Short mmCIF file of C-alpha atoms in Angstrom, two decimals:
data_model
loop_
_atom_site.label_atom_id
_atom_site.label_comp_id
_atom_site.label_asym_id
_atom_site.label_seq_id
_atom_site.Cartn_x
_atom_site.Cartn_y
_atom_site.Cartn_z
CA MET A 1 49.90 8.77 -27.01
CA LEU A 2 46.63 7.55 -25.48
CA PRO A 3 46.30 8.01 -21.70
CA PHE A 4 46.79 4.34 -20.85
CA LYS A 5 47.30 5.19 -17.21
CA SER A 6 43.69 6.46 -16.93
CA LEU A 7 42.17 3.96 -19.38
CA ILE A 8 43.44 0.86 -17.59
CA ALA A 9 42.59 0.05 -13.98
CA LEU A 10 44.10 -3.11 -12.48
CA ASP A 11 43.29 -4.78 -9.19
CA LYS A 12 46.35 -6.58 -7.84
CA SER A 13 44.29 -8.11 -5.02
CA ALA A 14 41.87 -9.84 -7.41
CA GLN A 15 41.99 -13.58 -8.05
CA THR A 16 42.46 -13.01 -11.81
CA ALA A 17 46.14 -12.73 -12.74
CA VAL A 18 47.24 -9.16 -13.45
CA PHE A 19 48.55 -10.00 -16.95
CA LEU A 20 45.11 -11.45 -17.82
CA GLN A 21 43.39 -8.33 -16.46
CA LEU A 22 45.69 -6.19 -18.61
CA ALA A 23 45.09 -8.33 -21.69
CA GLY A 24 41.33 -8.22 -21.14
CA GLN A 25 41.22 -4.45 -20.80
CA ILE A 26 43.35 -3.89 -23.90
CA ARG A 27 41.06 -6.32 -25.74
CA GLN A 28 38.03 -4.29 -24.58
CA LEU A 29 39.62 -1.00 -25.71
CA ILE A 30 40.16 -2.52 -29.15
CA GLY A 31 36.59 -3.83 -29.27
CA GLU A 32 35.20 -0.40 -28.34
CA GLY A 33 37.28 1.33 -31.01
CA VAL A 34 39.37 3.29 -28.51
CA LEU A 35 42.39 1.49 -29.95
CA PRO A 36 41.71 1.39 -33.70
CA THR A 37 43.30 -1.09 -36.10
CA GLY A 38 46.87 -0.14 -36.89
CA GLN A 39 47.32 1.79 -33.63
CA LYS A 40 50.83 1.42 -32.21
CA LEU A 41 51.03 0.36 -28.58
CA PRO A 42 53.63 1.53 -26.09
CA GLY A 43 56.70 -0.66 -25.70
CA THR A 44 56.59 -3.16 -22.88
CA ARG A 45 59.07 -1.22 -20.73
CA GLN A 46 57.21 2.08 -21.29
CA LEU A 47 53.77 0.61 -20.47
CA ALA A 48 55.23 -1.15 -17.40
CA ASP A 49 56.53 2.17 -16.12
CA LEU A 50 53.17 3.89 -16.77
CA LEU A 51 51.18 1.22 -14.94
CA LYS A 52 53.76 0.49 -12.23
CA LEU A 53 54.06 -3.15 -13.30
CA HIS A 54 56.89 -5.58 -13.83
CA ARG A 55 57.91 -5.63 -17.48
CA LYS A 56 57.35 -9.42 -17.61
CA THR A 57 53.67 -8.84 -16.75
CA VAL A 58 53.23 -6.56 -19.79
CA ILE A 59 55.16 -9.00 -22.01
CA ALA A 60 52.84 -11.82 -20.88
CA ALA A 61 49.76 -9.69 -21.67
CA TYR A 62 51.08 -8.76 -25.12
CA ASP A 63 51.95 -12.41 -25.83
CA GLU A 64 48.39 -13.41 -24.90
CA LEU A 65 46.92 -10.88 -27.31
CA LEU A 66 49.40 -11.72 -30.05
CA ALA A 67 48.42 -15.38 -29.75
CA GLU A 68 44.71 -14.49 -29.97
CA GLY A 69 45.25 -12.28 -33.03
CA TRP A 70 44.34 -8.95 -31.44
CA LEU A 71 47.89 -7.60 -31.80
CA GLU A 72 50.60 -8.02 -34.36
CA ALA A 73 54.37 -7.49 -33.99
CA ARG A 74 56.26 -5.71 -36.76
CA ALA A 75 60.01 -6.32 -36.74
CA GLY A 76 61.92 -3.15 -35.88
CA SER A 77 58.69 -1.12 -35.46
CA GLY A 78 56.92 -2.41 -32.37
CA THR A 79 53.51 -3.84 -31.46
CA PHE A 80 50.31 -2.74 -33.22
CA VAL A 81 46.59 -3.44 -33.11
CA ALA A 82 46.00 -6.11 -35.76
CA GLY A 83 44.66 -5.01 -39.13
CA GLN A 84 42.28 -8.00 -39.23
CA LEU A 85 40.70 -8.50 -35.84
CA PRO A 86 39.77 -12.03 -34.79
CA LEU A 87 36.19 -13.27 -35.15
CA VAL A 88 34.49 -13.05 -31.76
CA LEU A 89 32.54 -16.26 -31.18
CA PRO A 90 30.00 -16.71 -28.38
CA LYS A 91 31.40 -18.39 -25.35
CA PRO A 92 30.24 -21.95 -24.71
CA ILE A 93 27.63 -22.31 -21.98
CA ASP A 94 29.19 -23.00 -18.65
CA LYS A 95 26.63 -25.13 -16.83
CA ARG A 96 28.22 -24.18 -13.54
CA ASN A 97 26.95 -20.61 -14.10
CA ASP A 98 23.30 -21.43 -14.78
CA GLY A 99 22.24 -18.94 -12.12
CA GLN A 100 23.85 -16.00 -13.90
CA LYS A 101 21.55 -13.47 -15.58
CA GLY A 102 21.96 -11.04 -18.40
CA PRO A 103 22.22 -7.31 -17.70
CA ALA A 104 19.25 -5.78 -15.91
CA GLU A 105 19.68 -2.34 -17.48
CA PRO A 106 20.86 -1.30 -20.96
CA GLY A 107 23.78 0.94 -21.71
CA TYR A 108 21.46 3.46 -23.37
CA SER A 109 18.54 5.51 -22.09
CA PHE A 110 14.86 4.99 -22.77
CA VAL A 111 11.57 6.33 -21.40
CA ARG A 112 9.62 4.19 -18.95
CA ARG A 113 5.97 5.10 -19.53
CA ALA A 114 4.07 5.07 -16.25
CA HIS A 115 0.74 4.32 -17.96
CA LEU A 116 2.08 0.96 -19.15
CA ALA A 117 2.68 -0.29 -15.60
CA ARG A 118 -0.53 -2.30 -15.43
CA PRO A 119 -0.89 -5.12 -12.87
CA LEU A 120 -0.83 -8.61 -14.37
CA LEU A 121 -3.30 -11.11 -12.92
CA LEU A 122 -2.26 -14.61 -13.96
CA MET A 123 -4.51 -17.67 -13.83
CA ASN A 124 -2.69 -19.59 -11.12
CA ASP A 125 -3.54 -23.03 -9.79
CA GLY A 126 -6.06 -23.17 -6.99
CA LEU A 127 -9.25 -21.23 -6.41
CA ARG A 128 -9.84 -18.01 -8.32
CA LEU A 129 -12.35 -15.20 -8.57
CA ASP A 130 -10.74 -13.62 -11.61
CA ASP A 131 -11.51 -10.57 -13.71
CA GLY A 132 -14.28 -12.40 -15.56
CA PHE A 133 -12.74 -15.20 -17.61
CA PRO A 134 -14.52 -18.17 -19.18
CA ASP A 135 -14.08 -21.71 -17.91
CA ILE A 136 -11.45 -23.17 -20.22
CA ARG A 137 -12.51 -26.67 -19.15
CA MET A 138 -15.69 -26.12 -21.17
CA ALA A 139 -13.88 -25.06 -24.35
CA PRO A 140 -14.57 -27.29 -27.39
CA MET A 141 -11.03 -28.66 -27.56
CA ASP A 142 -11.82 -31.94 -29.37
CA GLU A 143 -13.80 -30.10 -32.02
CA LEU A 144 -10.99 -27.57 -32.40
CA ALA A 145 -8.42 -30.35 -32.79
CA ARG A 146 -10.47 -31.91 -35.61
CA ALA A 147 -10.78 -28.53 -37.31
CA TYR A 148 -7.01 -28.02 -37.04
CA ARG A 149 -6.38 -31.39 -38.69
CA SER A 150 -8.68 -30.51 -41.55
CA TYR A 151 -6.56 -27.44 -42.26
CA PHE A 152 -3.67 -29.67 -43.34
CA GLN A 153 -5.91 -31.68 -45.66
CA TRP A 154 -7.70 -28.82 -47.38
CA GLY A 155 -6.69 -26.88 -50.46
CA ASN A 156 -3.26 -25.72 -51.58
CA PRO A 157 -0.43 -26.02 -48.98
CA GLN A 158 1.25 -22.97 -50.51
CA GLN A 159 -1.87 -20.99 -49.74
CA HIS A 160 -2.02 -22.38 -46.20
CA PHE A 161 1.54 -21.72 -45.13
CA GLY A 162 2.38 -18.59 -47.10
CA TYR A 163 1.42 -15.01 -46.31
CA GLY A 164 -2.29 -14.33 -46.09
CA ASP A 165 -4.65 -11.38 -45.99
CA PRO A 166 -3.83 -9.01 -43.09
CA LYS A 167 -7.58 -8.68 -42.58
CA GLY A 168 -7.70 -12.33 -41.52
CA ASN A 169 -8.85 -15.70 -42.80
CA ARG A 170 -11.69 -15.30 -45.27
CA LEU A 171 -13.68 -18.26 -43.96
CA LEU A 172 -13.83 -16.89 -40.42
CA ARG A 173 -14.70 -13.39 -41.63
CA GLU A 174 -17.55 -14.84 -43.69
CA GLU A 175 -18.85 -16.86 -40.77
CA LEU A 176 -18.48 -13.97 -38.33
CA SER A 177 -20.37 -11.70 -40.69
CA VAL A 178 -23.32 -14.11 -40.76
CA PHE A 179 -23.14 -14.67 -36.99
CA LEU A 180 -23.02 -10.96 -36.11
CA ASN A 181 -25.79 -10.08 -38.54
CA GLU A 182 -28.05 -12.81 -37.11
CA THR A 183 -27.36 -12.33 -33.40
CA ARG A 184 -26.68 -8.58 -33.14
CA ALA A 185 -28.60 -7.10 -36.08
CA LEU A 186 -25.43 -5.71 -37.65
CA GLN A 187 -25.29 -5.15 -41.38
CA THR A 188 -21.89 -6.43 -42.44
CA THR A 189 -20.04 -8.23 -45.16
CA PRO A 190 -16.64 -9.90 -44.68
CA ASP A 191 -15.09 -6.66 -45.93
CA ASN A 192 -16.41 -4.86 -42.85
CA ILE A 193 -14.44 -7.19 -40.53
CA LEU A 194 -10.79 -7.20 -39.46
CA LEU A 195 -9.56 -10.12 -37.40
CA VAL A 196 -7.10 -9.21 -34.64
CA ARG A 197 -5.34 -10.89 -31.71
CA GLY A 198 -7.93 -10.08 -29.08
CA SER A 199 -10.04 -6.97 -28.62
CA ILE A 200 -7.13 -5.00 -27.13
CA MET A 201 -5.33 -5.14 -30.47
CA GLY A 202 -8.44 -3.75 -32.13
CA ILE A 203 -8.55 -0.92 -29.59
CA HIS A 204 -4.86 -0.22 -30.16
CA LEU A 205 -5.29 -0.03 -33.93
CA ALA A 206 -8.43 2.11 -33.73
CA SER A 207 -6.88 4.58 -31.27
CA THR A 208 -3.72 4.77 -33.39
CA LEU A 209 -5.83 5.54 -36.46
CA LEU A 210 -8.12 8.10 -34.88
CA LEU A 211 -6.14 9.94 -32.20
CA GLU A 212 -3.36 12.49 -32.55
CA PRO A 213 -1.38 14.03 -29.67
CA GLY A 214 -3.46 16.66 -27.93
CA GLN A 215 -6.84 15.42 -29.19
CA SER A 216 -9.46 14.39 -26.66
CA ALA A 217 -10.83 10.93 -25.92
CA VAL A 218 -13.62 10.41 -23.38
CA VAL A 219 -14.15 7.36 -21.17
CA GLY A 220 -16.25 6.54 -18.14
CA GLU A 221 -14.97 6.89 -14.60
CA THR A 222 -13.95 4.19 -13.84
CA ASN A 223 -12.87 2.38 -17.01
CA TRP A 224 -10.83 -0.56 -18.31
CA SER A 225 -7.16 0.31 -17.81
CA GLY A 226 -6.18 -1.64 -20.95
CA ALA A 227 -8.16 0.81 -23.08
CA ASN A 228 -6.91 3.85 -21.17
CA MET A 229 -3.31 2.77 -21.74
CA ASN A 230 -3.82 2.75 -25.49
CA PHE A 231 -5.37 6.22 -25.50
CA TRP A 232 -2.55 7.63 -23.36
CA GLN A 233 -0.03 5.98 -25.67
CA THR A 234 -1.26 8.10 -28.59
CA GLY A 235 -0.62 11.29 -26.63
CA ALA A 236 -4.34 12.08 -26.43
CA ASN A 237 -5.97 13.95 -23.57
CA LEU A 238 -8.10 11.45 -21.64
CA LEU A 239 -11.27 12.95 -20.20
CA THR A 240 -13.67 11.13 -17.90
CA VAL A 241 -17.42 11.35 -17.29
CA PRO A 242 -19.33 9.83 -14.38
CA VAL A 243 -20.74 6.30 -14.49
CA ASP A 244 -23.92 5.53 -12.54
CA GLU A 245 -26.26 2.55 -12.29
CA HIS A 246 -27.14 3.04 -15.97
CA GLY A 247 -23.62 3.34 -17.33
CA MET A 248 -21.94 6.40 -18.82
CA ASP A 249 -23.64 9.73 -18.07
CA VAL A 250 -24.23 10.93 -21.63
CA GLU A 251 -25.49 14.35 -20.52
CA ALA A 252 -22.13 14.94 -18.82
CA LEU A 253 -20.58 13.95 -22.15
CA ALA A 254 -22.83 16.46 -23.93
CA ASP A 255 -21.56 19.17 -21.57
CA ILE A 256 -17.95 18.33 -22.46
CA CYS A 257 -18.76 18.37 -26.19
CA GLY A 258 -20.29 21.83 -25.77
CA ARG A 259 -17.03 23.16 -24.38
CA ARG A 260 -14.34 21.39 -26.38
CA SER A 261 -13.71 19.18 -29.39
CA VAL A 262 -13.94 15.43 -28.77
CA ARG A 263 -12.43 12.95 -31.20
CA LEU A 264 -13.36 9.57 -29.70
CA VAL A 265 -15.64 8.14 -27.01
CA TYR A 266 -14.96 4.65 -25.67
CA VAL A 267 -17.87 2.72 -24.16
CA THR A 268 -18.71 -0.77 -22.95
CA PRO A 269 -22.51 -0.29 -22.96
CA HIS A 270 -23.65 -3.90 -22.73
CA HIS A 271 -21.81 -4.59 -19.46
CA HIS A 272 -19.85 -1.54 -18.42
CA TYR A 273 -16.32 -2.40 -17.35
CA PRO A 274 -15.71 -2.75 -14.47
CA THR A 275 -19.12 -2.14 -12.86
CA THR A 276 -21.09 -4.54 -15.18
CA VAL A 277 -24.12 -2.21 -15.51
CA THR A 278 -26.07 -2.07 -18.79
CA MET A 279 -26.71 1.19 -20.64
CA PRO A 280 -30.45 1.60 -21.39
CA PRO A 281 -31.82 2.33 -24.88
CA ASP A 282 -32.50 6.04 -24.28
CA ARG A 283 -28.88 6.73 -23.36
CA ARG A 284 -27.69 4.71 -26.33
CA LEU A 285 -29.78 6.74 -28.74
CA ARG A 286 -28.62 9.98 -27.13
CA LEU A 287 -24.98 8.88 -27.47
CA LEU A 288 -25.46 8.16 -31.17
CA GLN A 289 -27.15 11.54 -31.62
CA LEU A 290 -24.25 13.31 -29.90
CA SER A 291 -21.80 11.44 -32.10
CA ARG A 292 -23.45 12.74 -35.28
CA GLN A 293 -23.88 16.24 -33.86
CA HIS A 294 -20.27 16.67 -32.74
CA GLY A 295 -18.52 14.35 -35.18
CA PHE A 296 -16.74 12.04 -32.74
CA ALA A 297 -16.22 8.34 -33.30
CA ILE A 298 -17.68 5.82 -30.88
CA LEU A 299 -15.42 2.88 -30.01
CA GLU A 300 -17.84 0.22 -28.72
CA ASP A 301 -16.15 -2.64 -26.86
CA ASP A 302 -18.64 -5.52 -26.61
CA TYR A 303 -16.34 -7.97 -24.88
CA ASP A 304 -18.93 -10.45 -23.52
CA TYR A 305 -22.13 -9.90 -25.50
CA GLU A 306 -23.00 -13.62 -25.57
CA PHE A 307 -23.60 -13.79 -21.83
CA HIS A 308 -26.71 -11.89 -20.77
CA TYR A 309 -29.06 -13.59 -18.31
CA LEU A 310 -32.07 -11.53 -17.21
CA ARG A 311 -33.55 -10.85 -20.64
CA ARG A 312 -32.61 -10.79 -24.28
CA PRO A 313 -29.40 -8.83 -24.83
CA ILE A 314 -29.82 -5.21 -25.80
CA LEU A 315 -28.52 -4.78 -29.34
CA PRO A 316 -25.19 -3.00 -29.80
CA LEU A 317 -24.89 0.67 -30.65
CA ALA A 318 -23.44 -0.43 -33.98
CA SER A 319 -26.78 -2.05 -34.92
CA ALA A 320 -28.51 1.36 -34.80
CA ASP A 321 -25.76 3.27 -36.60
CA PRO A 322 -26.56 3.86 -40.31
CA HIS A 323 -24.05 6.71 -40.52
CA GLY A 324 -20.85 4.78 -39.78
CA MET A 325 -20.00 6.53 -36.49
CA VAL A 326 -19.31 3.33 -34.50
CA ILE A 327 -16.25 1.09 -34.54
CA TYR A 328 -17.39 -2.17 -32.98
CA VAL A 329 -14.87 -4.42 -31.21
CA GLY A 330 -15.48 -7.93 -29.91
CA SER A 331 -13.55 -11.01 -28.90
CA LEU A 332 -13.72 -14.79 -28.74
CA SER A 333 -11.24 -14.81 -25.85
CA LYS A 334 -14.06 -14.21 -23.33
CA SER A 335 -16.44 -16.55 -25.17
CA VAL A 336 -14.15 -19.59 -25.40
CA ALA A 337 -10.75 -19.21 -23.69
CA PRO A 338 -8.16 -16.43 -23.23
CA ALA A 339 -5.65 -18.43 -25.29
CA PHE A 340 -7.96 -18.03 -28.31
CA ARG A 341 -6.33 -14.80 -29.38
CA ILE A 342 -9.03 -13.88 -31.86
CA GLY A 343 -10.84 -10.59 -31.72
CA TYR A 344 -12.56 -8.62 -34.44
CA VAL A 345 -13.20 -5.05 -35.48
CA VAL A 346 -16.35 -4.13 -37.40
CA ALA A 347 -16.39 -0.79 -39.23
CA PRO A 348 -16.98 0.78 -42.65
CA GLU A 349 -14.78 -0.74 -45.37
CA ALA A 350 -12.55 2.34 -45.68
CA VAL A 351 -11.75 2.14 -41.97
CA ILE A 352 -11.11 -1.60 -42.11
CA ASP A 353 -8.74 -1.11 -45.06
CA GLU A 354 -6.70 1.47 -43.17
CA LEU A 355 -6.69 -0.57 -39.96
CA ALA A 356 -5.38 -3.53 -41.95
CA ARG A 357 -2.52 -1.38 -43.24
CA LEU A 358 -1.67 -0.36 -39.67
CA ARG A 359 -1.88 -3.97 -38.54
CA ARG A 360 0.75 -4.98 -41.12
CA ILE A 361 3.46 -2.90 -39.47
CA ILE A 362 3.06 -4.60 -36.08
CA ASP A 363 1.74 -8.06 -37.04
CA ARG A 364 1.77 -9.12 -40.70
CA GLN A 365 -1.16 -11.44 -40.20
CA GLY A 366 -2.91 -13.40 -37.49
CA ASP A 367 -2.79 -17.10 -36.70
CA THR A 368 -4.15 -18.39 -39.98
CA MET A 369 -4.55 -21.97 -38.76
CA LEU A 370 -6.46 -20.94 -35.63
CA GLU A 371 -8.66 -18.57 -37.61
CA PHE A 372 -9.49 -21.31 -40.12
CA ALA A 373 -10.23 -23.82 -37.35
CA VAL A 374 -12.56 -21.41 -35.55
CA GLY A 375 -14.22 -20.62 -38.86
CA GLN A 376 -14.90 -24.33 -39.25
CA LEU A 377 -16.40 -24.44 -35.73
CA PHE A 378 -18.77 -21.66 -36.74
CA ARG A 379 -19.66 -23.32 -40.04
CA ASN A 380 -20.50 -26.74 -38.59
CA GLY A 381 -22.34 -25.31 -35.57
CA ASP A 382 -19.88 -26.47 -32.88
CA LEU A 383 -19.15 -22.96 -31.65
CA ARG A 384 -22.79 -21.96 -31.43
CA ARG A 385 -23.52 -25.11 -29.44
CA HIS A 386 -20.63 -24.30 -27.13
CA LEU A 387 -21.88 -20.75 -26.57
CA LYS A 388 -25.37 -22.00 -25.74
CA LYS A 389 -23.95 -24.55 -23.28
CA ALA A 390 -21.67 -21.94 -21.71
CA HIS A 391 -24.53 -19.44 -21.42
CA LEU A 392 -26.61 -21.88 -19.39
CA ALA A 393 -23.68 -22.82 -17.14
CA TYR A 394 -22.60 -19.24 -16.50
CA ALA A 395 -26.16 -18.10 -15.77
CA ALA A 396 -26.43 -20.82 -13.11
CA ARG A 397 -23.04 -19.89 -11.65
CA CYS A 398 -24.00 -16.22 -11.55
CA GLN A 399 -27.17 -17.04 -9.61
CA HIS A 400 -25.31 -19.33 -7.22
CA PHE A 401 -22.43 -16.92 -6.64
CA CYS A 402 -24.72 -13.98 -5.93
CA SER A 403 -26.66 -16.09 -3.43
CA LEU A 404 -23.41 -17.03 -1.72
CA LEU A 405 -22.29 -13.40 -1.50
CA GLU A 406 -25.65 -12.33 -0.10
CA ASN A 407 -25.87 -15.12 2.47
CA GLU A 408 -22.23 -15.54 3.50
CA LEU A 409 -20.73 -12.07 3.07
CA ASN A 410 -23.65 -9.82 3.92
CA GLY A 411 -22.25 -6.65 5.43
CA VAL A 412 -18.81 -7.35 4.03
CA VAL A 413 -19.59 -7.00 0.32
CA GLN A 414 -22.20 -4.86 -1.41
CA PHE A 415 -23.15 -5.63 -5.00
CA ALA A 416 -25.91 -5.49 -7.56
CA LYS A 417 -26.64 -8.74 -9.33
CA PRO A 418 -25.37 -8.23 -12.91
CA GLU A 419 -27.74 -8.66 -15.82
CA GLY A 420 -24.99 -10.49 -17.62
CA GLY A 421 -21.26 -10.88 -18.05
CA LEU A 422 -18.79 -13.06 -16.20
CA ALA A 423 -18.09 -11.09 -13.01
CA VAL A 424 -19.70 -9.26 -10.11
CA TRP A 425 -18.66 -5.72 -9.15
CA ALA A 426 -18.09 -6.02 -5.40
CA ARG A 427 -17.76 -3.04 -3.02
CA PHE A 428 -16.08 -4.03 0.23
CA ASP A 429 -16.68 -2.60 3.68
CA PRO A 430 -14.46 0.51 4.09
CA ASN A 431 -12.92 -1.05 7.19
CA ILE A 432 -11.46 -3.86 5.07
CA ASP A 433 -8.12 -3.26 3.39
CA LEU A 434 -8.80 -4.89 0.04
CA LYS A 435 -5.15 -5.08 -0.95
CA GLU A 436 -4.27 -6.79 2.33
CA LEU A 437 -7.24 -9.14 1.99
CA ALA A 438 -6.21 -10.15 -1.55
CA GLY A 439 -2.69 -10.90 -0.29
CA LYS A 440 -3.97 -13.07 2.57
CA ALA A 441 -6.32 -14.92 0.22
CA ARG A 442 -3.52 -15.62 -2.24
CA ARG A 443 -1.44 -17.19 0.51
CA GLU A 444 -4.44 -19.38 1.36
CA GLY A 445 -4.87 -20.49 -2.26
CA LEU A 446 -7.52 -18.02 -3.55
CA THR A 447 -6.62 -15.47 -6.22
CA PHE A 448 -8.57 -12.29 -6.90
CA ALA A 449 -7.57 -8.75 -7.85
CA ASP A 450 -7.07 -6.11 -5.17
CA GLY A 451 -9.03 -3.54 -7.20
CA LEU A 452 -6.32 -0.88 -7.24
CA ALA A 453 -6.37 -0.80 -11.06
CA HIS A 454 -9.99 0.41 -10.94
CA ASN A 455 -9.34 3.42 -8.70
CA PRO A 456 -9.63 6.83 -10.40
CA PRO A 457 -6.76 9.21 -9.56
CA GLY A 458 -6.91 10.28 -5.95
CA GLN A 459 -9.81 7.96 -5.09
CA SER A 460 -10.15 4.60 -3.38
CA LEU A 461 -13.24 2.65 -4.41
CA ASN A 462 -12.31 -0.38 -2.29
CA SER A 463 -14.01 -2.42 -5.00
CA THR A 464 -13.02 -5.17 -7.38
CA ARG A 465 -14.41 -7.57 -9.95
CA LEU A 466 -15.04 -11.10 -8.71
CA GLY A 467 -15.30 -13.45 -11.67
CA PHE A 468 -17.57 -16.47 -11.26
CA ALA A 469 -17.64 -18.08 -14.72
CA SER A 470 -14.31 -19.91 -14.55
CA SER A 471 -15.24 -21.75 -11.34
CA THR A 472 -17.67 -24.57 -10.69
CA GLU A 473 -20.39 -24.09 -8.09
CA THR A 474 -18.36 -26.15 -5.61
CA GLU A 475 -15.28 -24.00 -6.24
CA LEU A 476 -17.36 -20.86 -5.75
CA GLU A 477 -18.59 -22.19 -2.41
CA GLN A 478 -15.00 -22.88 -1.32
CA SER A 479 -13.88 -19.42 -2.44
CA VAL A 480 -16.63 -17.61 -0.58
CA ALA A 481 -16.08 -19.74 2.54
CA LEU A 482 -12.40 -18.78 2.54
CA MET A 483 -13.23 -15.11 2.04
CA ARG A 484 -15.72 -15.31 4.92
CA LYS A 485 -13.05 -16.83 7.17
CA LEU A 486 -10.54 -14.11 6.28
CA THR A 487 -12.99 -11.24 6.81
CA ARG A 488 -14.80 -12.47 9.89
CA GLY A 489 -12.33 -14.78 11.59
#
């Protein structure tokens, strides 16, 4: 006989009637398989004695379960778990319990990976000096809406709404190939391009393809945490090299390569993240030379190439790479709006083919309608016109914001005016608690990051990125005035 006395625990002081508690616990034992179908239950008198209950309480519980179909009575034999258990239907929503939540923790174990605990900075209402986002108010929404409508009027509906190429919409890949070849001196065809949902998906796929547990990836110190998370996720060893006013120290990288095998080097040479500095041509050429010499892949993240203000943009590493050592990643999210989840990976065809196979097991294909619409914006010139307009606006905002920082926060913030990009790397006075300041500002209606995500292990840079592109000049003035008030009283 099963140990019913230890399996069933009743609370006679509870509001729920004892016979209902007993019925519920027997029902649970059946549902969990502790009481299998066909199992004979103790007689009512026997179970009452075991549980110190009145026999009528047990009879009432059995009657409840018999009526629900969980038990069946066999004349002259006793009471058994039913051979055909009742269908368990979801309970109707009780609007009086709207505040109730589902379970916070599962009944099974899983590993919480510390490297995935990355702060989330949302675009709240009010003033913001964000991580370096575009101004979504400038996005070509009317043009995009027209392009969306044309999708429903063009070609074969079966082709539109069925499964497509995991590499992405052909029209957009064709247009991107032309655009990248013209503006960045790349040498691509559509077959060299994989469309992804933002550059971080491209980084995830590339790191999954290239890195095995125990292999080494090298990044700058400090670096974008989103990229670091993907490298850690593969089980790779993440090594860091110093970053100075010219970007990654490639001679420090050469020293590492002389001592151990390196599989991948991740760089943001156009505007290093987070410090915004630009890597000069001599370091770029040296990095490419090291790549060929030691056989490591270069993952070049060119997240905001379109926005360079002091001179013509320096061409990407990928434009000077005839040997196929560079995987080039870019995004339209920083060019248009974060909700445009379109990024791209440029690489040799064999790499693109394999990345597309990896992409299929996490995301069968991208947003075909959005990709087509953006392809149309490229084809008819709307997107190029938007980028030119945005470039002029962001250059003016950069100049204005840097003047505000210099005039209003001199002594509080140190910075070097960026050559391009959408943010300023700001180093705060050591006497200012940046986390506390960010909290005070948020309560006053200004959102900016506290910079903790940029700190290397064991260090406090007391620095953060202050994005200027998503704010008008008036909003920038209000933001700096509030920061001045909070830091100087």
